[in-house]
């Protein structure tokens, strides 16, 4: 969706189909594009921090992150547990 006209069409569609006003629809479209544009590395770091806050242990976190990466709309290539750990801790 690199063309601004494409985004305008999408915003208009979201507004029509949801009953939102155009500014709300624009915010939703921007949020979705931001979410889908997150790099695998940023996703891994964000999810690790969130799962740590929930009291999960690293072994469980690494496996869960690997599963979640495979289910994203535009999945990342498979990462091993070691690769996930290295992304998190460097």
Short mmCIF file of C-alpha atoms in Angstrom, two decimals:
data_model
loop_
_atom_site.label_atom_id
_atom_site.label_comp_id
_atom_site.label_asym_id
_atom_site.label_seq_id
_atom_site.Cartn_x
_atom_site.Cartn_y
_atom_site.Cartn_z
CA UNK A 1 0.00 0.00 0.00
CA UNK A 2 2.65 2.46 -0.97
CA UNK A 3 0.31 4.67 -2.98
CA UNK A 4 -1.55 7.35 -0.98
CA UNK A 5 -4.62 6.77 -3.19
CA UNK A 6 -4.67 3.13 -2.08
CA UNK A 7 -4.74 4.25 1.54
CA UNK A 8 -7.49 6.77 0.85
CA UNK A 9 -9.58 4.02 -0.76
CA UNK A 10 -8.94 1.72 2.19
CA UNK A 11 -9.83 4.44 4.70
CA UNK A 12 -13.05 5.17 2.80
CA UNK A 13 -13.90 1.45 2.74
CA UNK A 14 -13.26 1.04 6.48
CA UNK A 15 -15.37 4.12 7.23
CA UNK A 16 -18.25 2.87 5.07
CA UNK A 17 -18.17 -0.71 6.32
CA UNK A 18 -17.77 0.13 10.02
CA UNK A 19 -19.74 3.33 10.42
CA UNK A 20 -16.66 5.16 11.68
CA UNK A 21 -15.98 8.71 10.64
CA UNK A 22 -13.03 9.13 8.23
CA UNK A 23 -10.58 10.35 10.92
CA UNK A 24 -11.33 7.29 13.09
CA UNK A 25 -11.02 5.00 10.07
CA UNK A 26 -7.67 6.61 9.19
CA UNK A 27 -6.41 5.96 12.73
CA UNK A 28 -7.50 2.30 12.53
CA UNK A 29 -5.81 1.83 9.15
CA UNK A 30 -2.62 3.47 10.45
CA UNK A 31 -2.66 1.22 13.56
CA UNK A 32 -3.13 -1.94 11.50
CA UNK A 33 -0.37 -0.99 9.07
CA UNK A 34 1.94 -0.21 11.97
CA UNK A 35 1.19 -3.58 13.56
CA UNK A 36 1.78 -5.46 10.30
CA UNK A 37 4.95 -3.48 9.64
CA UNK A 38 6.62 -4.50 12.90
CA UNK A 39 9.88 -6.35 12.22
CA UNK A 40 10.27 -9.89 13.55
CA UNK A 41 13.04 -8.67 15.86
CA UNK A 42 10.87 -5.92 17.33
CA UNK A 43 8.00 -8.38 17.75
CA UNK A 44 10.27 -10.86 19.56
CA UNK A 45 11.56 -8.20 21.96
CA UNK A 46 8.08 -6.81 22.62
CA UNK A 47 6.49 -10.21 23.23
CA UNK A 48 9.37 -11.35 25.45
CA UNK A 49 8.95 -8.30 27.67
CA UNK A 50 5.16 -8.73 27.80
CA UNK A 51 5.37 -12.42 28.68
CA UNK A 52 8.02 -11.76 31.33
CA UNK A 53 5.66 -9.26 32.95
CA UNK A 54 3.06 -12.04 33.09
CA UNK A 55 5.52 -14.19 35.03
CA UNK A 56 6.31 -16.68 32.26
CA UNK A 57 9.67 -18.48 32.21
CA UNK A 58 12.09 -18.04 29.32
CA UNK A 59 11.82 -21.64 28.01
CA UNK A 60 8.04 -21.23 27.72
CA UNK A 61 8.43 -17.75 26.25
CA UNK A 62 10.85 -18.84 23.52
CA UNK A 63 8.59 -21.67 22.35
CA UNK A 64 5.51 -19.43 22.43
CA UNK A 65 7.24 -16.68 20.45
CA UNK A 66 8.34 -19.21 17.81
CA UNK A 67 4.72 -20.40 17.47
CA UNK A 68 3.36 -16.85 17.32
CA UNK A 69 5.85 -15.82 14.63
CA UNK A 70 4.66 -18.66 12.41
CA UNK A 71 1.05 -17.50 12.71
CA UNK A 72 1.47 -13.83 11.88
CA UNK A 73 -0.17 -12.54 8.70
CA UNK A 74 3.20 -12.13 7.03
CA UNK A 75 5.21 -14.69 8.98
CA UNK A 76 8.87 -14.35 9.60
CA UNK A 77 11.19 -17.16 8.57
CA UNK A 78 11.39 -19.85 11.23
CA UNK A 79 13.66 -18.86 14.10
CA UNK A 80 15.32 -21.38 16.36
CA UNK A 81 15.09 -20.96 20.12
CA UNK A 82 18.76 -19.94 20.07
CA UNK A 83 18.09 -17.23 17.46
CA UNK A 84 15.17 -15.89 19.49
CA UNK A 85 17.33 -15.77 22.62
CA UNK A 86 20.11 -13.95 20.74
CA UNK A 87 17.66 -11.35 19.39
CA UNK A 88 16.46 -10.67 22.92
CA UNK A 89 19.80 -10.62 24.71
CA UNK A 90 22.19 -9.80 21.90
#
